[in-house]
Coordinates of C-alpha atoms in Angstrom, one line a residue:
M1 CA -11.1 16.5 -5.6
S2 CA -11.0 15.4 -1.8
I3 CA -8.6 12.8 -0.6
Q4 CA -9.8 9.4 0.4
A5 CA -7.3 7.1 1.7
M6 CA -7.7 3.5 -0.1
T7 CA -6.5 0.1 0.2
F8 CA -4.1 -1.3 -2.5
V9 CA -6.8 -3.9 -3.4
Q10 CA -9.5 -1.1 -3.7
V11 CA -7.4 0.8 -6.0
A12 CA -6.7 -2.2 -8.3
K13 CA -10.4 -2.7 -8.6
A14 CA -11.0 0.8 -9.5
V15 CA -8.9 0.4 -12.2
G16 CA -9.3 -3.3 -13.4
L17 CA -5.9 -4.8 -12.1
T18 CA -5.1 -7.5 -9.7
R19 CA -3.0 -6.6 -6.4
E20 CA 0.0 -7.8 -8.2
Q21 CA -0.6 -6.1 -11.2
L22 CA -1.1 -2.8 -9.7
Y23 CA 2.1 -3.1 -7.5
I24 CA 4.1 -4.0 -10.8
T25 CA 2.3 -0.9 -12.4
L26 CA 3.1 1.5 -9.8
R27 CA 6.8 0.5 -9.4
A28 CA 7.4 0.6 -13.2
N29 CA 6.0 4.1 -13.5
G30 CA 7.9 5.5 -10.6
I31 CA 4.7 6.1 -8.8
I32 CA 5.9 4.4 -5.5
E33 CA 9.4 3.0 -4.8
S34 CA 10.3 0.2 -2.1
V35 CA 12.2 1.4 0.8
G36 CA 12.6 -2.1 2.4
F37 CA 11.0 -4.6 4.4
E38 CA 10.0 -4.7 8.0
R39 CA 9.0 -7.8 10.4
V40 CA 5.7 -6.9 11.8
Y41 CA 3.4 -8.9 14.5
Q42 CA -0.3 -8.9 15.0
R43 CA -2.6 -10.8 17.4
R44 CA -5.1 -12.9 15.4
D45 CA -7.5 -15.6 17.4
G46 CA -5.4 -15.3 20.6
A47 CA -2.1 -16.3 18.7
I48 CA 0.5 -13.9 17.6
Q49 CA 1.6 -13.9 13.9
S50 CA 4.5 -12.3 12.2
Y51 CA 5.3 -11.6 8.6
M52 CA 7.6 -9.6 6.5
S53 CA 5.8 -6.2 5.4
E54 CA 7.3 -4.4 2.2
R55 CA 7.4 -0.5 3.0
Y56 CA 6.6 2.0 0.1
D57 CA 7.4 5.6 -0.4
G58 CA 5.7 7.9 -2.8
E59 CA 3.6 10.8 -3.5
F60 CA 0.5 9.0 -3.2
I61 CA 1.4 6.8 -0.2
I62 CA -0.5 7.3 3.0
N63 CA 0.8 6.1 6.4
S64 CA -2.3 5.5 8.5
A65 CA -2.3 6.1 12.3
C66 CA -3.0 2.6 13.1
G67 CA -0.8 -0.5 12.1
K68 CA 1.2 -3.6 13.2
R69 CA 3.8 -3.7 15.7
D70 CA 7.5 -4.6 15.3
Q71 CA 9.9 -6.5 17.3
K72 CA 10.8 -3.5 19.4
N73 CA 6.9 -3.0 20.2
R74 CA 6.8 0.1 17.7
I75 CA 3.8 0.7 15.6
V76 CA 4.4 0.1 12.0
P77 CA 1.8 2.2 10.2
D78 CA -0.3 0.4 7.7
Q79 CA 0.2 1.9 4.1
M80 CA -2.6 3.2 2.0
L81 CA -3.1 5.1 -1.3
D82 CA -4.6 8.4 -2.0
S83 CA -7.7 7.9 -4.3
R84 CA -6.2 10.7 -6.6
V85 CA -3.8 7.9 -7.8
I86 CA -6.7 6.6 -9.8
I87 CA -6.7 9.4 -11.9
V88 CA -2.9 8.8 -12.6
L89 CA -3.2 5.3 -13.3
K90 CA -6.3 5.7 -15.9
A91 CA -4.0 8.2 -17.8
L92 CA -1.3 5.7 -18.3
P93 CA -1.6 4.1 -21.8
Q94 CA -1.6 0.3 -20.5
I95 CA -4.6 1.0 -18.3
G96 CA -6.4 4.1 -20.0

């Protein structure tokens, strides 16, 4: 099976969960773990917006080459999931 980067929302829809339910399930089963928060900035409609972004680590996390900028103007990569996580999630008793 080939690897495809998917957003958390795409994976959630594929397994029939909401995004929040997906986060809870991934954490509870040790598939991802939170490694902290980072303030990121983006330009939208000509204005700069900032928000806190939770960062994750795990076997199925893909850090994209694109992303938002942090306060030191470094790029904070967008995080996506490897599509193979769907097979793992569907094998869980609470989902499958």
